[in-house]
XYZ file of N, CA and C in Angstrom:
456
model
N -96.765 -40.522 -0.340
C -97.158 -41.830 0.736
C -97.524 -42.497 1.108
N -98.386 -44.215 1.524
C -99.535 -44.015 1.680
C -99.574 -43.575 2.638
N -101.238 -43.794 3.739
C -101.554 -43.387 5.152
C -101.823 -44.643 5.483
N -101.067 -44.878 6.528
C -102.059 -46.459 6.683
C -101.671 -46.823 7.766
N -102.674 -46.606 8.436
C -103.284 -46.308 9.710
C -103.870 -47.525 9.525
N -104.003 -48.819 11.278
C -104.196 -49.661 11.627
C -104.627 -50.188 12.238
N -103.768 -50.947 13.298
C -103.802 -51.146 15.026
C -102.654 -50.409 15.577
N -101.318 -49.264 14.402
C -99.953 -48.619 15.547
C -100.515 -47.296 16.047
N -100.090 -47.081 16.955
C -100.816 -46.380 17.461
C -99.158 -45.666 18.347
N -99.608 -44.216 18.691
C -98.885 -43.788 19.333
C -99.472 -42.276 20.083
N -98.496 -42.357 22.014
C -99.352 -41.755 22.565
C -98.718 -41.405 24.076
N -99.883 -40.328 24.535
C -98.740 -39.242 25.480
C -99.485 -39.788 26.575
N -98.867 -39.311 27.452
C -99.479 -39.099 29.324
C -99.148 -37.990 29.540
N -98.189 -36.588 28.409
C -98.231 -35.076 28.550
C -99.409 -35.171 27.926
N -99.425 -34.811 27.406
C -101.112 -34.220 25.881
C -101.768 -35.483 25.917
N -102.465 -34.275 25.014
C -104.533 -35.520 24.562
C -103.636 -35.893 22.753
N -104.681 -36.034 22.594
C -104.805 -35.354 21.048
C -104.959 -33.679 20.726
N -104.716 -33.720 20.145
C -104.713 -32.042 20.095
C -105.126 -30.922 21.039
N -103.881 -31.382 22.140
C -104.316 -30.594 23.752
C -102.160 -30.741 23.493
N -102.636 -28.910 24.051
C -101.184 -28.301 25.084
C -100.131 -28.961 25.109
N -98.814 -28.591 24.066
C -97.269 -29.491 25.447
C -97.267 -28.530 26.843
N -97.375 -29.150 27.369
C -96.289 -27.892 28.298
C -95.495 -26.945 27.914
N -95.617 -25.441 29.399
C -93.965 -24.913 27.913
C -92.337 -26.135 29.080
N -92.422 -27.063 29.158
C -91.128 -27.277 29.377
C -90.805 -28.256 28.583
N -91.788 -28.496 27.757
C -91.809 -28.553 26.685
C -90.884 -28.512 25.262
N -91.560 -27.214 25.292
C -90.513 -26.045 24.297
C -89.645 -25.648 24.315
N -88.377 -26.052 23.072
C -87.015 -25.629 23.560
C -86.335 -24.536 24.500
N -86.842 -23.252 24.516
C -86.970 -22.378 25.218
C -87.236 -22.463 26.589
N -88.096 -23.820 26.296
C -88.655 -23.684 28.597
C -87.820 -25.026 29.110
N -87.269 -25.676 29.127
C -86.833 -26.199 29.510
C -86.445 -27.888 28.215
N -87.046 -27.973 27.460
C -86.907 -28.986 25.829
C -86.740 -30.533 26.102
N -87.944 -30.549 28.265
C -88.197 -32.227 27.411
C -88.693 -32.681 27.161
N -88.335 -34.021 26.388
C -89.404 -34.634 25.391
C -90.259 -35.817 25.647
N -91.563 -34.566 24.872
C -92.763 -35.435 25.952
C -92.480 -37.331 26.270
N -93.386 -37.787 26.691
C -93.340 -39.022 26.964
C -94.016 -39.710 26.285
N -93.467 -40.242 25.430
C -94.471 -42.027 24.099
C -94.634 -42.766 24.140
N -95.695 -43.116 24.249
C -95.642 -44.780 24.317
C -96.697 -44.995 22.849
N -95.411 -46.672 22.278
C -96.373 -47.417 20.543
C -96.690 -48.552 21.639
N -98.062 -48.690 20.639
C -98.506 -50.416 20.786
C -98.935 -50.190 19.537
N -99.979 -52.315 19.102
C -99.746 -52.595 17.731
C -99.340 -52.506 16.271
N -97.537 -52.498 17.423
C -96.736 -52.486 15.843
C -97.189 -53.855 15.204
N -97.337 -53.879 13.909
C -97.844 -54.644 13.041
C -96.459 -56.305 12.746
N -97.368 -57.455 12.398
C -96.303 -58.250 11.971
C -95.452 -57.569 10.876
N -94.159 -58.566 10.959
C -92.871 -58.217 9.798
C -92.152 -56.783 9.925
N -92.158 -56.459 11.102
C -91.904 -54.132 11.316
C -90.746 -54.723 12.184
N -89.356 -54.462 10.978
C -87.646 -54.371 11.157
C -87.358 -53.569 12.203
N -88.429 -52.141 12.186
C -87.657 -51.199 13.107
C -88.387 -50.263 13.108
N -88.609 -49.307 13.549
C -89.760 -47.834 13.770
C -89.432 -46.920 14.041
N -89.507 -45.944 13.439
C -89.104 -44.507 12.982
C -90.070 -43.964 13.395
N -89.435 -42.679 14.120
C -90.158 -41.231 14.669
C -89.889 -39.825 14.878
N -90.887 -39.591 13.844
C -89.985 -37.471 13.226
C -91.042 -36.822 13.979
N -90.445 -36.113 14.858
C -91.687 -34.730 15.342
C -90.838 -33.118 14.622
N -92.796 -32.663 13.668
C -92.917 -31.833 12.503
C -93.680 -30.627 12.167
N -93.178 -29.395 12.405
C -94.311 -28.757 12.896
C -94.083 -28.097 11.221
N -95.271 -29.114 10.463
C -95.754 -28.025 8.727
C -96.019 -26.158 9.299
N -96.127 -25.601 10.706
C -97.041 -24.577 10.431
C -95.929 -23.769 10.933
N -94.755 -23.908 11.224
C -93.120 -23.167 11.097
C -92.901 -22.672 9.620
N -92.659 -21.485 9.571
C -92.019 -20.058 8.955
C -91.912 -20.238 7.752
N -91.067 -21.991 7.388
C -90.021 -22.001 6.395
C -90.620 -23.015 5.572
N -89.678 -23.394 4.417
C -90.903 -23.088 2.882
C -91.214 -25.052 2.908
N -91.040 -25.678 4.059
C -90.910 -27.447 4.404
C -91.235 -27.344 6.274
N -92.169 -26.351 6.656
C -92.007 -26.401 8.469
C -90.466 -26.769 8.770
N -89.729 -27.374 10.162
C -89.517 -27.505 10.957
C -89.011 -28.615 11.786
N -88.924 -29.926 11.696
C -88.342 -31.024 11.810
C -87.585 -30.144 13.290
N -88.458 -31.476 14.555
C -88.105 -31.079 15.661
C -87.246 -31.741 16.558
N -87.835 -33.527 16.341
C -86.686 -34.577 16.337
C -86.922 -35.630 15.296
N -85.315 -37.087 15.220
C -85.926 -37.932 13.934
C -85.406 -39.412 14.972
N -85.989 -39.985 15.075
C -84.861 -41.057 15.280
C -85.016 -42.650 14.982
N -84.060 -43.358 14.366
C -84.089 -43.956 14.572
C -83.838 -45.698 14.800
N -83.679 -47.195 14.445
C -82.883 -48.189 14.605
C -84.054 -48.482 16.694
N -85.333 -48.120 16.193
C -86.326 -48.316 17.546
C -86.469 -49.782 17.407
N -86.137 -50.801 18.256
C -86.756 -52.268 18.202
C -88.232 -51.529 18.111
N -88.549 -52.806 17.039
C -90.193 -52.991 16.717
C -91.240 -53.969 18.496
N -89.771 -54.164 19.743
C -89.918 -54.673 20.877
C -91.269 -53.403 21.277
N -90.336 -52.014 21.588
C -90.264 -51.442 22.246
C -92.115 -50.222 22.661
N -91.730 -50.075 22.933
C -93.683 -49.137 24.264
C -92.620 -48.413 24.162
N -91.862 -48.622 24.972
C -91.917 -46.694 26.239
C -91.187 -45.860 25.231
N -90.797 -44.585 24.154
C -90.375 -43.498 23.620
C -89.230 -42.788 24.523
N -89.528 -42.646 26.275
C -89.678 -42.230 27.059
C -87.667 -41.493 27.254
N -87.426 -43.227 26.778
C -84.719 -42.544 26.866
C -85.654 -43.247 25.591
N -85.353 -42.188 24.151
C -85.086 -42.811 23.085
C -84.297 -41.444 22.967
N -84.342 -40.528 22.797
C -82.904 -39.775 23.063
C -81.883 -40.556 22.751
N -81.426 -41.079 24.200
C -80.301 -42.336 23.936
C -79.572 -43.072 23.798
N -80.881 -43.695 23.687
C -81.296 -45.245 23.222
C -81.710 -45.690 21.942
N -81.183 -44.651 20.538
C -81.830 -45.258 19.559
C -80.356 -43.842 18.819
N -80.867 -44.229 17.224
C -79.954 -42.964 16.732
C -81.111 -42.136 16.144
N -80.449 -40.247 16.596
C -80.954 -39.706 16.849
C -80.496 -38.890 15.590
N -81.005 -38.736 14.592
C -80.982 -38.152 12.979
C -80.664 -36.585 13.232
N -80.905 -35.456 12.759
C -80.276 -34.255 12.224
C -82.228 -34.286 12.031
N -81.847 -32.267 13.618
C -83.903 -31.651 13.435
C -82.878 -30.783 12.410
N -84.370 -29.873 12.209
C -84.021 -28.848 11.688
C -82.712 -27.759 11.635
N -82.881 -28.124 12.788
C -81.516 -26.389 12.697
C -79.943 -27.266 12.618
N -80.742 -29.024 12.695
C -78.786 -29.729 11.549
C -78.327 -30.732 13.188
N -79.009 -30.087 13.902
C -78.925 -31.761 16.065
C -78.549 -32.502 15.751
N -78.249 -33.225 15.808
C -78.969 -34.401 16.338
C -79.030 -34.925 17.652
N -80.573 -33.855 18.112
C -81.157 -34.097 19.624
C -82.610 -33.809 19.037
N -83.719 -33.897 19.980
C -84.731 -33.635 20.173
C -84.333 -31.968 20.675
N -85.787 -31.061 19.935
C -86.212 -29.430 19.443
C -87.169 -29.099 20.408
N -87.518 -29.062 21.266
C -88.849 -28.643 21.301
C -89.518 -26.790 20.845
N -91.276 -27.176 21.078
C -91.544 -25.959 20.101
C -91.645 -25.332 20.783
N -90.820 -24.218 19.371
C -89.743 -22.868 19.773
C -91.125 -21.427 18.721
N -92.195 -21.925 18.333
C -92.779 -21.283 17.119
C -92.091 -19.418 17.593
N -93.002 -18.660 16.701
C -91.717 -17.021 17.270
C -93.126 -16.207 17.444
N -92.264 -15.537 18.520
C -94.093 -14.849 18.944
C -95.298 -14.528 18.249
N -95.871 -14.643 18.531
C -96.919 -14.183 17.989
C -97.443 -14.487 16.283
N -96.401 -15.905 16.766
C -96.956 -16.606 15.643
C -98.570 -17.624 15.126
N -99.035 -17.695 16.614
C -99.919 -18.060 16.333
C -100.022 -20.216 17.037
N -100.870 -20.635 17.042
C -100.833 -21.619 17.388
C -99.969 -22.955 16.097
N -98.824 -23.643 16.853
C -98.653 -24.058 15.341
C -98.805 -26.557 16.607
N -99.013 -26.992 14.856
C -99.032 -28.106 14.919
C -97.708 -29.318 15.583
N -97.841 -29.465 16.347
C -96.334 -30.370 16.268
C -96.620 -32.165 16.414
N -97.177 -33.012 14.646
C -96.911 -33.926 14.671
C -95.958 -34.674 15.419
N -95.923 -36.281 15.939
C -95.465 -36.803 16.283
C -95.221 -38.509 15.769
N -95.306 -38.242 14.094
C -95.244 -39.193 13.552
C -94.550 -40.626 14.117
N -95.189 -42.102 13.533
C -94.080 -43.144 14.193
C -94.439 -44.071 13.152
N -93.475 -44.115 12.179
C -93.391 -45.062 11.157
C -92.779 -46.873 11.571
N -93.930 -47.562 10.546
C -93.543 -49.120 10.711
C -93.195 -49.457 10.270
N -91.417 -49.696 9.604
C -90.663 -50.658 7.890
C -90.511 -51.696 7.880
N -90.030 -51.947 7.517
C -90.040 -53.596 6.729
C -88.562 -53.226 6.150
N -87.998 -52.426 6.978
C -86.151 -52.745 6.651
C -85.937 -51.198 7.387
N -84.684 -52.141 7.634
C -83.839 -51.308 8.871
C -83.294 -49.571 8.031
N -83.626 -48.815 8.773
C -82.680 -47.835 8.082
C -81.279 -47.526 8.401
N -81.119 -46.575 7.601
C -79.251 -46.711 6.900
C -78.439 -45.408 7.455
N -78.046 -45.210 8.891
C -77.378 -43.868 9.034
C -78.778 -43.408 9.470
N -78.652 -41.655 9.871
C -79.151 -40.756 9.836
C -79.395 -39.777 8.867
N -80.700 -40.279 8.523
C -80.340 -39.521 7.545
C -82.458 -38.506 7.707
N -81.497 -37.114 7.362
C -82.645 -36.401 8.083
C -84.083 -36.742 7.024
N -85.012 -35.209 8.209
C -86.444 -35.938 7.766
C -87.322 -36.640 6.051
N -86.035 -35.183 5.665
C -86.762 -35.750 3.899
C -86.059 -37.028 3.118
N -84.739 -37.031 3.685
C -84.320 -38.419 2.986
C -84.839 -39.700 3.500
N -85.247 -39.660 4.598
C -85.841 -40.309 5.072
C -86.281 -40.319 4.564
N -87.944 -40.044 4.014
C -89.641 -39.362 3.428
C -89.388 -40.003 1.669
N -88.190 -39.948 1.308
C -87.609 -40.189 -0.387
C -87.274 -40.814 0.009
N -86.099 -41.762 0.534
C -85.683 -43.050 0.491
C -86.565 -44.259 1.025
N -87.409 -44.816 1.849
C -88.043 -45.168 3.128
C -89.622 -45.272 2.733
N -90.758 -44.203 1.594
C -91.607 -44.100 1.795
C -92.291 -45.512 1.172
N -92.037 -46.143 0.848
C -91.939 -47.599 0.112
C -92.168 -48.709 1.736
N -91.490 -48.190 2.331
C -91.219 -49.393 2.894
C -91.898 -49.520 4.462
N -92.345 -48.397 4.412
C -93.182 -48.506 5.645
C -94.810 -49.129 5.043
N -94.701 -49.716 6.080
C -96.084 -50.945 6.688
C -97.236 -50.422 6.858
N -96.707 -49.487 8.199
C -98.760 -49.096 8.480
C -96.954 -47.582 9.318
N -98.622 -46.276 9.559
C -97.731 -45.109 10.270
C -98.757 -44.616 11.238
N -99.087 -43.445 12.621
C -99.350 -43.053 12.562
C -99.062 -42.084 13.854
N -99.745 -41.365 14.462
C -99.218 -39.383 14.011
C -99.955 -39.098 15.625
N -99.700 -38.936 16.614
C -99.816 -37.922 17.952
C -100.167 -36.593 17.210
N -100.727 -35.646 17.776
C -100.095 -34.158 17.324
C -101.410 -33.405 18.489
N -99.420 -32.577 18.831
C -99.696 -31.439 20.076
C -99.505 -29.950 19.711
N -100.046 -29.305 19.868
C -100.514 -27.831 19.646
C -99.629 -26.855 21.112
N -99.128 -25.955 20.235
C -98.566 -24.689 20.928
C -98.173 -23.776 20.466
N -98.581 -22.588 21.597
C -97.761 -20.631 21.197
C -97.491 -20.810 21.985
N -96.003 -19.324 21.663
C -95.693 -18.708 22.261
C -96.855 -17.128 22.535
N -96.494 -16.886 23.561
C -97.321 -15.281 23.626
C -96.277 -14.672 23.959
């Protein structure tokens, strides 16, 4: 998958890049989706997709915390994306945001909130792996913000 980063950005007022996610965002301490904003969507974008993934999870492919499709390219505020757009299955198979919950003592994990600008619309609600396999060639641009979280 190409790494195309030009103007597309995803930011949050709840954490800085490589900053700590608050406990309220953790799966077992509130499970509140961080407020996310998108800007710099490139021309030709038909749809945006957002995926939150933890590559540090002790599983072969990490753990996917959230996948969202059908986001209109004019959307800038993703705070209510869970309710407004098509949510795909997370790593546990549930169609919802599931916040950080690394094993206690496992150390700090990285939570990548990826935004993808696509030149086509995504069909259905694929898993993260299915999405990347099927739509990698349709990504015009992508970017991410990474938050950190540790269960002590």
